[in-house]
């Protein structure tokens, strides 16, 4: 039995602080628990009442006796420790603390949260949460109004979605929206401040749980990143899709999320990178989340990106075609044979190419759309089908359960429906009868099918293990900011490409260095206090002789002295000018949540103006680094741009992998390290033309 | 009276081809007309029936007599001309041809469409359309099932939306969705193949019509661009927002749209540019279209981009904050005074900064959200308010009509509601009672508020009139592709910047030219058959002396001969190398629909890899060209990038304006003209470093 089994499936549930007043959270908690049909024992605890609405109420858990596996605690913050003592004394293994006013209050003004979890006491969910709902168990341990209404209508496909959210409001809204879309639900849980059990704990449970087939997760912050990543890989192995939403990507959103769940989260880019690396689909809004959940629960794995659109509205078909194309899907023109077959039964003004427009006449004679579905599903020309129709009529529909039901049940390919009208009850019921997932949200459905198809293609590719580097000892007394020459010196023993450069402290040393290296050279100020060298006038390029070097040295010294008079100057780095090539950026930021994240991007204006960059959690294999390069918008520069031959990328990919392993080996010290630019020459050789690191 | 007044407000309506069979389009047409409460005369015409469902049916319009202003025609395509003759004979001024099988059939196989409009005959809507609905007139001239259900619930704000679409399916779905959102509707019309009356005609009517306050328009193609642009400017002057959707942006979507309405439309970029120039808001999907329509009908003009978010869910507030930020809106931190005022009545764990989180406790005690709305609306710190809450409960709500109703009615700022749950009937009714626009679509609502705010800021800025250039006569016998030297020679008299270059036909001519111009020079092949010179090996840059020029001439000749042996060679252009600067692209494409569209973008990889480009219909004033430059992602390169001084842009803006006027003056000849790169030097001087034009 999984350690959390009795949390979700308790034999008895106590409500500590139970109240008859259903205008208060503690009153709603008991009412929902009683109204949802939980078959186990329900134990109200409150010394103020002898009974509540006909149910015996106890002054303490100890007084109640019997098998209680879970206590829901809704007393004021100051009374929570005593309630937990009561749980411990009664041997209750789990508690959900609904009460707010702990760490989320900020500034140390809240009640003590760290002390809630103690030896011998229960494992905890919350505090500051909205509880959970176990749908197959009819167990509502929440004050969320979404459990007041019961599921209605057919559940599609027989599979179940688990929902996990730090935010109770959003978690239960996603549950409610998914249920309204006809999806089966296993659990919905809000995790609040996560003083003990975290979202990753519940994710791990649901991935192991046979009643859950896919998980939808709303994240403000992930507190135990390693457990989360392990659970995501377990989900990949089990074939259970995970859909995640990450909020706090804007400054105002971060402010809101931090004050809400008392957690500072890492950078949004790090979350995106971790999600992508571990096969977690990301949803941009609730409609997209529900659409992805619907595909995860009802659609077979698409074999490819070819989508057939069948429509009764030319305009609707065009809109869907645009939307699917924008989401990375293809709409191939159907073969002449298929088009002829369609022409045989559609009006002369129908369009058989794809989108297949069976016309408005077809909307009044359902068989045309149904015949087309059967024809396309049986062909080998498509990987998914999207049906576009109106479902507004209370009496007519383009769907025929006798035709579409068996096609959906056979599961050769995803078949989904976009209703461009708000469906009538009749229309919804017919779609449900066919077992087909119906959405009204055009953009959300198109984005979801695109993401699901991309996920399907990538789902077999777990991250390649990368051998760790043994960290070598570093000298003591390093400055917080490491300039280029220091970074190169420090990392030389790991095998960075050799640098044609020398540090100079005087103009004459610079001339000597340039003469030894060979002209032309560049001069760059080296100072931990001048990270933006160009803006400070600290860089001179393309110097062709000793005189130019002398003049550049003087100009740099003067400019930097004017720009940052108090800067500590280590010297001027004299570098032989590298031959031209494609400029890239390689960096690693040590994310507060996930540790080092490798960044690989197009240098120069590519990254500075256009943000053309890919991220992946470190360490990264050379193969993955090559895939990151291919994903860049600027990848064309490497593939043979404007008639140039392709640039070999094995060398720069190996360097990126090495840098990622160094960042992991020294994660205790390196806050951020960046090599910008890294020049990839036409023969694949690599020059590191600048470097900077900051330590912590 | 507007010429189309009797089209939308006929005294009597005939249905030609009327049928009692409501499984057929012609039967539905009559049934909907009768069931929707039209107060005028209804005249079924069909020689096969004496009466239909109790209503007298006539063999012809002439036989029916009486005042009929509109005939709906649903007979087979071959019988349509006779029906129109009947209309003409009876003096019926307008007809809606529902029948399909005309130009949309393609390949000339359809019935003759051009012959439908004849002298003395009625003005026509359609063919191949779904008719129209006049909501205040209770007039349904359509077979769309969306008119089977009547409007229910409150209409917000008392204003009305008109809907225009070539696609009947989508037009009526937008009508239906807007109505379901509580919005008032004036008309919904589908225009079909537009053999006579076009979407722009109906737009013109609705802008002039006092019963219509905003228009939602779904475009596959605009057939009379000048009338459309004039109507859009009339809408700007009348303060009536227009929301447009353009489909056919993908290849498959274009295919679908073209086969559907028998119209080839111009490029999507041209549509986007025309919409933006004329103050037309664009919607990406139906949810966004309805959200924009709701703002247009119910929200006052926001004074700025500052949004206050008030939420009962921390997670919901964070999600909304991210979404609004992503849509160009600001969420300023509230002043200490406001935050203190909020702290006085919210729980200790509430968040007062913005988003203001009144907490889940606040969701059970509505006054907290309502007090906050009143407080923020009365402050001068915000320009719009977004309320975030659950509306799932059948008994409780955070909204109080007594507080919110007067605030919405006062109209100081937009106030909208995002329900993160699917609302209950009770929740919807409460929002309607407050007069507040409620949406469940997070992304659509955020995008709509962002677009509405941007539209509000720009709505006073009609395009600046630009003086036309008189086209000067061109020599006869020009090739279809004009190379750089030809473009410059042809346009020199309009005042393009003088070029430091000369055409050379031999290596020695090239050396002489280089010597005369001064080194360094570039050599570029000039051939109408080699538009991609670099890829063909036809360009050599930075040549420093005669020897280099000679070698380059030979290399170019050899490379081009190998690459395109049959190419006609005009010579090699010798240009003095321009000093460095910011590289831009200026071009004009003569769009099939809208004529010349000016393109201004960042040169080099900026446009080739990242598509960093702005478009505007030509002619363009220098002021507008400067605004286009400022809108580029790469605008930072001109504003003083990495410590460099800002680059004056008056010169390049004037050049862009001039090029746009040349493109208009010669729109009969120039299919496309491009100057790439145009180098803007640090002092603002401009060098045209390459040019190419294609004629038609």
PDB file of N, CA and C in Angstrom, chain A residues 25 100 104-105 148 167 169-170 173 176-177 247-250 253 255 260 285 313-316 322 331 333 348-349 354 361 396 419-422 440 443 608-610 633 636, chain B residues 25 100 105 148 167 169-170 173 176-177 247-250 253 255 260 285 313-316 322 331 333 348-349 354 361 396 419-422 440 443 608-610 633 636:
ATOM      1  N   UNK A  25     -16.315  28.616   6.711  1.00  0.00           N
ATOM      2  CA  UNK A  25     -15.530  27.539   6.109  1.00  0.00           C
ATOM      3  C   UNK A  25     -15.702  26.237   6.885  1.00  0.00           C
ATOM      4  N   UNK A 100      -5.716  29.259   7.666  1.00  0.00           N
ATOM      5  CA  UNK A 100      -4.728  30.178   7.101  1.00  0.00           C
ATOM      6  C   UNK A 100      -4.079  30.987   8.209  1.00  0.00           C
ATOM      7  N   UNK A 104       2.262  32.177   4.793  1.00  0.00           N
ATOM      8  CA  UNK A 104       1.804  33.041   3.702  1.00  0.00           C
ATOM      9  C   UNK A 104       1.542  34.458   4.171  1.00  0.00           C
ATOM     10  N   UNK A 105       1.440  34.647   5.472  1.00  0.00           N
ATOM     11  CA  UNK A 105       1.143  35.981   5.990  1.00  0.00           C
ATOM     12  C   UNK A 105       2.330  36.923   5.795  1.00  0.00           C
ATOM     13  N   UNK A 148     -20.496  21.060  -4.438  1.00  0.00           N
ATOM     14  CA  UNK A 148     -21.940  21.104  -4.143  1.00  0.00           C
ATOM     15  C   UNK A 148     -22.739  20.469  -5.268  1.00  0.00           C
ATOM     16  N   UNK A 167      -3.063  26.282  -5.143  1.00  0.00           N
ATOM     17  CA  UNK A 167      -4.234  27.141  -5.003  1.00  0.00           C
ATOM     18  C   UNK A 167      -5.504  26.308  -4.983  1.00  0.00           C
ATOM     19  N   UNK A 169      -8.617  27.500  -4.965  1.00  0.00           N
ATOM     20  CA  UNK A 169      -9.588  28.076  -5.898  1.00  0.00           C
ATOM     21  C   UNK A 169      -9.371  27.551  -7.299  1.00  0.00           C
ATOM     22  N   UNK A 170      -8.127  27.596  -7.751  1.00  0.00           N
ATOM     23  CA  UNK A 170      -7.841  27.167  -9.119  1.00  0.00           C
ATOM     24  C   UNK A 170      -7.892  25.646  -9.230  1.00  0.00           C
ATOM     25  N   UNK A 173     -11.389  24.657  -9.463  1.00  0.00           N
ATOM     26  CA  UNK A 173     -12.008  25.130 -10.712  1.00  0.00           C
ATOM     27  C   UNK A 173     -11.581  24.244 -11.885  1.00  0.00           C
ATOM     28  N   UNK A 176     -13.593  21.181 -11.639  1.00  0.00           N
ATOM     29  CA  UNK A 176     -14.978  21.421 -12.032  1.00  0.00           C
ATOM     30  C   UNK A 176     -15.118  21.565 -13.548  1.00  0.00           C
ATOM     31  N   UNK A 177     -14.150  22.260 -14.167  1.00  0.00           N
ATOM     32  CA  UNK A 177     -14.219  22.447 -15.618  1.00  0.00           C
ATOM     33  C   UNK A 177     -13.975  21.124 -16.354  1.00  0.00           C
ATOM     34  N   UNK A 247       2.353  29.471 -12.801  1.00  0.00           N
ATOM     35  CA  UNK A 247       2.086  30.910 -12.714  1.00  0.00           C
ATOM     36  C   UNK A 247       3.204  31.602 -11.945  1.00  0.00           C
ATOM     37  N   UNK A 248       3.177  32.926 -12.035  1.00  0.00           N
ATOM     38  CA  UNK A 248       4.264  33.713 -11.463  1.00  0.00           C
ATOM     39  C   UNK A 248       5.320  33.982 -12.518  1.00  0.00           C
ATOM     40  N   UNK A 249       4.908  34.052 -13.787  1.00  0.00           N
ATOM     41  CA  UNK A 249       5.875  34.333 -14.845  1.00  0.00           C
ATOM     42  C   UNK A 249       6.074  35.838 -15.019  1.00  0.00           C
ATOM     43  N   UNK A 250       5.138  36.637 -14.539  1.00  0.00           N
ATOM     44  CA  UNK A 250       5.313  38.093 -14.572  1.00  0.00           C
ATOM     45  C   UNK A 250       5.702  38.565 -13.191  1.00  0.00           C
ATOM     46  N   UNK A 253       2.630  38.650 -11.129  1.00  0.00           N
ATOM     47  CA  UNK A 253       2.192  37.292 -10.853  1.00  0.00           C
ATOM     48  C   UNK A 253       3.080  36.616  -9.812  1.00  0.00           C
ATOM     49  N   UNK A 255       4.739  38.201  -7.492  1.00  0.00           N
ATOM     50  CA  UNK A 255       4.374  38.858  -6.230  1.00  0.00           C
ATOM     51  C   UNK A 255       3.145  38.180  -5.641  1.00  0.00           C
ATOM     52  N   UNK A 260       0.950  34.294  -1.722  1.00  0.00           N
ATOM     53  CA  UNK A 260      -0.163  33.358  -1.576  1.00  0.00           C
ATOM     54  C   UNK A 260       0.244  32.046  -0.943  1.00  0.00           C
ATOM     55  N   UNK A 285      -3.725  28.291 -20.359  1.00  0.00           N
ATOM     56  CA  UNK A 285      -4.905  28.824 -19.671  1.00  0.00           C
ATOM     57  C   UNK A 285      -5.841  27.668 -19.347  1.00  0.00           C
ATOM     58  N   UNK A 313     -18.982  24.004 -42.352  1.00  0.00           N
ATOM     59  CA  UNK A 313     -18.858  25.448 -42.586  1.00  0.00           C
ATOM     60  C   UNK A 313     -17.506  25.737 -43.203  1.00  0.00           C
ATOM     61  N   UNK A 314     -17.511  26.327 -44.397  1.00  0.00           N
ATOM     62  CA  UNK A 314     -16.242  26.662 -45.039  1.00  0.00           C
ATOM     63  C   UNK A 314     -15.414  27.601 -44.184  1.00  0.00           C
ATOM     64  N   UNK A 315     -16.077  28.606 -43.613  1.00  0.00           N
ATOM     65  CA  UNK A 315     -15.355  29.563 -42.774  1.00  0.00           C
ATOM     66  C   UNK A 315     -14.802  28.888 -41.526  1.00  0.00           C
ATOM     67  N   UNK A 316     -15.600  28.004 -40.935  1.00  0.00           N
ATOM     68  CA  UNK A 316     -15.142  27.291 -39.749  1.00  0.00           C
ATOM     69  C   UNK A 316     -13.968  26.376 -40.065  1.00  0.00           C
ATOM     70  N   UNK A 322      -6.228  27.297 -40.064  1.00  0.00           N
ATOM     71  CA  UNK A 322      -5.249  28.302 -39.623  1.00  0.00           C
ATOM     72  C   UNK A 322      -4.745  27.984 -38.218  1.00  0.00           C
ATOM     73  N   UNK A 331      -1.946  19.956 -42.533  1.00  0.00           N
ATOM     74  CA  UNK A 331      -3.207  19.555 -43.165  1.00  0.00           C
ATOM     75  C   UNK A 331      -2.892  19.175 -44.606  1.00  0.00           C
ATOM     76  N   UNK A 333      -3.145  17.871 -48.344  1.00  0.00           N
ATOM     77  CA  UNK A 333      -4.207  17.710 -49.343  1.00  0.00           C
ATOM     78  C   UNK A 333      -4.471  16.215 -49.514  1.00  0.00           C
ATOM     79  N   UNK A 348     -22.114  19.434 -55.363  1.00  0.00           N
ATOM     80  CA  UNK A 348     -21.108  19.850 -56.341  1.00  0.00           C
ATOM     81  C   UNK A 348     -20.234  20.970 -55.799  1.00  0.00           C
ATOM     82  N   UNK A 349     -20.761  21.770 -54.878  1.00  0.00           N
ATOM     83  CA  UNK A 349     -19.997  22.899 -54.357  1.00  0.00           C
ATOM     84  C   UNK A 349     -19.268  22.559 -53.057  1.00  0.00           C
ATOM     85  N   UNK A 354      -9.203  19.057 -48.042  1.00  0.00           N
ATOM     86  CA  UNK A 354      -8.764  19.089 -46.635  1.00  0.00           C
ATOM     87  C   UNK A 354      -8.360  20.513 -46.313  1.00  0.00           C
ATOM     88  N   UNK A 361     -25.521  22.175 -46.441  1.00  0.00           N
ATOM     89  CA  UNK A 361     -26.487  21.138 -46.795  1.00  0.00           C
ATOM     90  C   UNK A 361     -26.138  19.866 -46.021  1.00  0.00           C
ATOM     91  N   UNK A 396     -31.366  18.528 -34.380  1.00  0.00           N
ATOM     92  CA  UNK A 396     -30.574  17.934 -35.455  1.00  0.00           C
ATOM     93  C   UNK A 396     -29.094  17.966 -35.098  1.00  0.00           C
ATOM     94  N   UNK A 419     -17.193  22.590 -31.705  1.00  0.00           N
ATOM     95  CA  UNK A 419     -18.496  23.189 -31.959  1.00  0.00           C
ATOM     96  C   UNK A 419     -18.312  24.691 -32.059  1.00  0.00           C
ATOM     97  N   UNK A 420     -18.568  25.255 -33.239  1.00  0.00           N
ATOM     98  CA  UNK A 420     -18.372  26.702 -33.340  1.00  0.00           C
ATOM     99  C   UNK A 420     -19.524  27.478 -32.723  1.00  0.00           C
ATOM    100  N   UNK A 421     -20.620  26.800 -32.439  1.00  0.00           N
ATOM    101  CA  UNK A 421     -21.687  27.432 -31.648  1.00  0.00           C
ATOM    102  C   UNK A 421     -21.639  26.932 -30.212  1.00  0.00           C
ATOM    103  N   UNK A 422     -22.318  27.648 -29.318  1.00  0.00           N
ATOM    104  CA  UNK A 422     -22.561  27.103 -27.983  1.00  0.00           C
ATOM    105  C   UNK A 422     -23.510  25.934 -28.158  1.00  0.00           C
ATOM    106  N   UNK A 440     -15.691  24.014 -27.378  1.00  0.00           N
ATOM    107  CA  UNK A 440     -16.090  25.218 -28.120  1.00  0.00           C
ATOM    108  C   UNK A 440     -14.907  26.164 -28.302  1.00  0.00           C
ATOM    109  N   UNK A 443      -9.025  28.100 -30.164  1.00  0.00           N
ATOM    110  CA  UNK A 443      -7.583  28.212 -29.972  1.00  0.00           C
ATOM    111  C   UNK A 443      -7.080  27.141 -28.997  1.00  0.00           C
ATOM    112  N   UNK A 608      20.168  39.107 -27.602  1.00  0.00           N
ATOM    113  CA  UNK A 608      19.885  40.363 -26.908  1.00  0.00           C
ATOM    114  C   UNK A 608      18.575  40.994 -27.356  1.00  0.00           C
ATOM    115  N   UNK A 609      18.273  40.917 -28.633  1.00  0.00           N
ATOM    116  CA  UNK A 609      17.045  41.541 -29.123  1.00  0.00           C
ATOM    117  C   UNK A 609      15.915  40.548 -29.248  1.00  0.00           C
ATOM    118  N   UNK A 610      16.228  39.334 -29.659  1.00  0.00           N
ATOM    119  CA  UNK A 610      15.159  38.415 -30.027  1.00  0.00           C
ATOM    120  C   UNK A 610      15.001  37.242 -29.060  1.00  0.00           C
ATOM    121  N   UNK A 633      15.583  29.428 -33.425  1.00  0.00           N
ATOM    122  CA  UNK A 633      15.120  30.099 -34.650  1.00  0.00           C
ATOM    123  C   UNK A 633      16.300  30.335 -35.575  1.00  0.00           C
ATOM    124  N   UNK A 636      19.169  28.066 -38.660  1.00  0.00           N
ATOM    125  CA  UNK A 636      19.488  28.127 -40.091  1.00  0.00           C
ATOM    126  C   UNK A 636      20.894  28.655 -40.339  1.00  0.00           C
TER     127      UNK A 636
ATOM    128  N   UNK B  25     -33.278  23.155 -46.198  1.00  0.00           N
ATOM    129  CA  UNK B  25     -32.950  24.554 -45.985  1.00  0.00           C
ATOM    130  C   UNK B  25     -34.154  25.444 -46.278  1.00  0.00           C
ATOM    131  N   UNK B 100     -26.648  27.645 -53.219  1.00  0.00           N
ATOM    132  CA  UNK B 100     -25.226  27.441 -53.495  1.00  0.00           C
ATOM    133  C   UNK B 100     -25.058  26.887 -54.902  1.00  0.00           C
ATOM    134  N   UNK B 105     -18.109  26.957 -56.594  1.00  0.00           N
ATOM    135  CA  UNK B 105     -17.947  25.581 -57.057  1.00  0.00           C
ATOM    136  C   UNK B 105     -16.606  25.391 -57.757  1.00  0.00           C
ATOM    137  N   UNK B 148     -33.259  29.436 -33.602  1.00  0.00           N
ATOM    138  CA  UNK B 148     -34.332  28.633 -33.011  1.00  0.00           C
ATOM    139  C   UNK B 148     -34.514  28.976 -31.536  1.00  0.00           C
ATOM    140  N   UNK B 167     -18.982  33.736 -44.057  1.00  0.00           N
ATOM    141  CA  UNK B 167     -19.393  32.393 -43.637  1.00  0.00           C
ATOM    142  C   UNK B 167     -20.637  32.473 -42.775  1.00  0.00           C
ATOM    143  N   UNK B 169     -22.089  29.909 -41.214  1.00  0.00           N
ATOM    144  CA  UNK B 169     -21.891  29.101 -40.014  1.00  0.00           C
ATOM    145  C   UNK B 169     -21.199  29.903 -38.928  1.00  0.00           C
ATOM    146  N   UNK B 170     -20.101  30.555 -39.301  1.00  0.00           N
ATOM    147  CA  UNK B 170     -19.337  31.295 -38.296  1.00  0.00           C
ATOM    148  C   UNK B 170     -20.048  32.588 -37.914  1.00  0.00           C
ATOM    149  N   UNK B 173     -22.662  31.752 -35.524  1.00  0.00           N
ATOM    150  CA  UNK B 173     -22.114  31.259 -34.251  1.00  0.00           C
ATOM    151  C   UNK B 173     -21.598  32.427 -33.418  1.00  0.00           C
ATOM    152  N   UNK B 176     -24.532  34.014 -31.923  1.00  0.00           N
ATOM    153  CA  UNK B 176     -25.094  33.202 -30.842  1.00  0.00           C
ATOM    154  C   UNK B 176     -24.240  33.270 -29.579  1.00  0.00           C
ATOM    155  N   UNK B 177     -22.928  33.246 -29.775  1.00  0.00           N
ATOM    156  CA  UNK B 177     -22.040  33.311 -28.603  1.00  0.00           C
ATOM    157  C   UNK B 177     -22.119  34.682 -27.934  1.00  0.00           C
ATOM    158  N   UNK B 247      -9.446  34.989 -41.683  1.00  0.00           N
ATOM    159  CA  UNK B 247      -8.959  33.615 -41.844  1.00  0.00           C
ATOM    160  C   UNK B 247      -8.340  33.438 -43.223  1.00  0.00           C
ATOM    161  N   UNK B 248      -7.655  32.302 -43.359  1.00  0.00           N
ATOM    162  CA  UNK B 248      -6.890  32.067 -44.581  1.00  0.00           C
ATOM    163  C   UNK B 248      -5.457  32.544 -44.407  1.00  0.00           C
ATOM    164  N   UNK B 249      -4.966  32.502 -43.179  1.00  0.00           N
ATOM    165  CA  UNK B 249      -3.580  32.924 -42.937  1.00  0.00           C
ATOM    166  C   UNK B 249      -2.614  31.763 -43.180  1.00  0.00           C
ATOM    167  N   UNK B 250      -3.099  30.545 -43.163  1.00  0.00           N
ATOM    168  CA  UNK B 250      -2.247  29.398 -43.479  1.00  0.00           C
ATOM    169  C   UNK B 250      -2.563  28.934 -44.891  1.00  0.00           C
ATOM    170  N   UNK B 253      -5.711  27.000 -44.760  1.00  0.00           N
ATOM    171  CA  UNK B 253      -6.832  27.899 -44.498  1.00  0.00           C
ATOM    172  C   UNK B 253      -7.186  28.725 -45.719  1.00  0.00           C
ATOM    173  N   UNK B 255      -6.684  27.796 -48.809  1.00  0.00           N
ATOM    174  CA  UNK B 255      -7.328  26.829 -49.707  1.00  0.00           C
ATOM    175  C   UNK B 255      -8.813  26.705 -49.348  1.00  0.00           C
ATOM    176  N   UNK B 260     -14.405  28.282 -50.545  1.00  0.00           N
ATOM    177  CA  UNK B 260     -15.672  28.498 -49.856  1.00  0.00           C
ATOM    178  C   UNK B 260     -16.426  29.715 -50.364  1.00  0.00           C
ATOM    179  N   UNK B 285      -9.605  34.324 -31.933  1.00  0.00           N
ATOM    180  CA  UNK B 285     -10.506  33.167 -31.887  1.00  0.00           C
ATOM    181  C   UNK B 285     -11.872  33.625 -31.390  1.00  0.00           C
ATOM    182  N   UNK B 313      -8.855  34.246  -4.848  1.00  0.00           N
ATOM    183  CA  UNK B 313      -7.936  33.116  -4.980  1.00  0.00           C
ATOM    184  C   UNK B 313      -6.554  33.649  -5.321  1.00  0.00           C
ATOM    185  N   UNK B 314      -5.581  33.360  -4.459  1.00  0.00           N
ATOM    186  CA  UNK B 314      -4.224  33.814  -4.739  1.00  0.00           C
ATOM    187  C   UNK B 314      -3.718  33.275  -6.058  1.00  0.00           C
ATOM    188  N   UNK B 315      -3.982  31.980  -6.305  1.00  0.00           N
ATOM    189  CA  UNK B 315      -3.534  31.384  -7.567  1.00  0.00           C
ATOM    190  C   UNK B 315      -4.224  32.017  -8.759  1.00  0.00           C
ATOM    191  N   UNK B 316      -5.518  32.280  -8.627  1.00  0.00           N
ATOM    192  CA  UNK B 316      -6.259  32.912  -9.711  1.00  0.00           C
ATOM    193  C   UNK B 316      -5.763  34.319  -9.976  1.00  0.00           C
ATOM    194  N   UNK B 322      -0.283  37.329 -14.618  1.00  0.00           N
ATOM    195  CA  UNK B 322       0.589  36.879 -15.717  1.00  0.00           C
ATOM    196  C   UNK B 322      -0.060  37.154 -17.070  1.00  0.00           C
ATOM    197  N   UNK B 331       0.306  46.118 -13.862  1.00  0.00           N
ATOM    198  CA  UNK B 331      -0.346  45.956 -12.565  1.00  0.00           C
ATOM    199  C   UNK B 331       0.491  46.687 -11.536  1.00  0.00           C
ATOM    200  N   UNK B 333       1.881  48.322  -8.179  1.00  0.00           N
ATOM    201  CA  UNK B 333       1.686  48.110  -6.752  1.00  0.00           C
ATOM    202  C   UNK B 333       0.883  49.280  -6.204  1.00  0.00           C
ATOM    203  N   UNK B 348      -5.605  38.876   8.128  1.00  0.00           N
ATOM    204  CA  UNK B 348      -4.172  39.188   8.252  1.00  0.00           C
ATOM    205  C   UNK B 348      -3.365  38.567   7.128  1.00  0.00           C
ATOM    206  N   UNK B 349      -3.851  37.466   6.559  1.00  0.00           N
ATOM    207  CA  UNK B 349      -3.101  36.780   5.500  1.00  0.00           C
ATOM    208  C   UNK B 349      -3.560  37.204   4.112  1.00  0.00           C
ATOM    209  N   UNK B 354      -1.664  44.282  -5.119  1.00  0.00           N
ATOM    210  CA  UNK B 354      -2.167  44.228  -6.496  1.00  0.00           C
ATOM    211  C   UNK B 354      -1.385  43.165  -7.229  1.00  0.00           C
ATOM    212  N   UNK B 361     -11.613  33.296   2.531  1.00  0.00           N
ATOM    213  CA  UNK B 361     -12.554  33.760   3.551  1.00  0.00           C
ATOM    214  C   UNK B 361     -13.405  34.889   2.955  1.00  0.00           C
ATOM    215  N   UNK B 396     -24.216  31.427  -3.041  1.00  0.00           N
ATOM    216  CA  UNK B 396     -23.375  32.518  -2.530  1.00  0.00           C
ATOM    217  C   UNK B 396     -22.597  33.153  -3.681  1.00  0.00           C
ATOM    218  N   UNK B 419     -14.567  34.505 -14.095  1.00  0.00           N
ATOM    219  CA  UNK B 419     -14.980  33.399 -13.246  1.00  0.00           C
ATOM    220  C   UNK B 419     -14.064  32.226 -13.531  1.00  0.00           C
ATOM    221  N   UNK B 420     -13.279  31.818 -12.532  1.00  0.00           N
ATOM    222  CA  UNK B 420     -12.366  30.700 -12.807  1.00  0.00           C
ATOM    223  C   UNK B 420     -13.089  29.364 -12.777  1.00  0.00           C
ATOM    224  N   UNK B 421     -14.294  29.353 -12.251  1.00  0.00           N
ATOM    225  CA  UNK B 421     -15.127  28.145 -12.368  1.00  0.00           C
ATOM    226  C   UNK B 421     -16.180  28.354 -13.448  1.00  0.00           C
ATOM    227  N   UNK B 422     -16.791  27.262 -13.884  1.00  0.00           N
ATOM    228  CA  UNK B 422     -17.979  27.369 -14.714  1.00  0.00           C
ATOM    229  C   UNK B 422     -19.088  27.926 -13.823  1.00  0.00           C
ATOM    230  N   UNK B 440     -15.398  33.277 -18.668  1.00  0.00           N
ATOM    231  CA  UNK B 440     -14.646  32.189 -18.052  1.00  0.00           C
ATOM    232  C   UNK B 440     -13.298  31.989 -18.752  1.00  0.00           C
ATOM    233  N   UNK B 443      -7.445  33.562 -21.019  1.00  0.00           N
ATOM    234  CA  UNK B 443      -6.568  34.155 -22.028  1.00  0.00           C
ATOM    235  C   UNK B 443      -7.333  35.130 -22.906  1.00  0.00           C
ATOM    236  N   UNK B 608      15.503  38.092 -41.795  1.00  0.00           N
ATOM    237  CA  UNK B 608      15.558  36.757 -42.405  1.00  0.00           C
ATOM    238  C   UNK B 608      15.281  35.650 -41.401  1.00  0.00           C
ATOM    239  N   UNK B 609      15.790  35.803 -40.181  1.00  0.00           N
ATOM    240  CA  UNK B 609      15.573  34.741 -39.203  1.00  0.00           C
ATOM    241  C   UNK B 609      14.407  35.045 -38.280  1.00  0.00           C
ATOM    242  N   UNK B 610      14.248  36.314 -37.917  1.00  0.00           N
ATOM    243  CA  UNK B 610      13.306  36.618 -36.846  1.00  0.00           C
ATOM    244  C   UNK B 610      12.069  37.363 -37.321  1.00  0.00           C
ATOM    245  N   UNK B 633      11.078  45.048 -32.840  1.00  0.00           N
ATOM    246  CA  UNK B 633      11.811  44.472 -31.718  1.00  0.00           C
ATOM    247  C   UNK B 633      13.232  45.025 -31.691  1.00  0.00           C
ATOM    248  N   UNK B 636      15.734  48.912 -30.480  1.00  0.00           N
ATOM    249  CA  UNK B 636      16.803  49.255 -29.526  1.00  0.00           C
ATOM    250  C   UNK B 636      18.121  49.548 -30.227  1.00  0.00           C
TER     251      UNK B 636
END
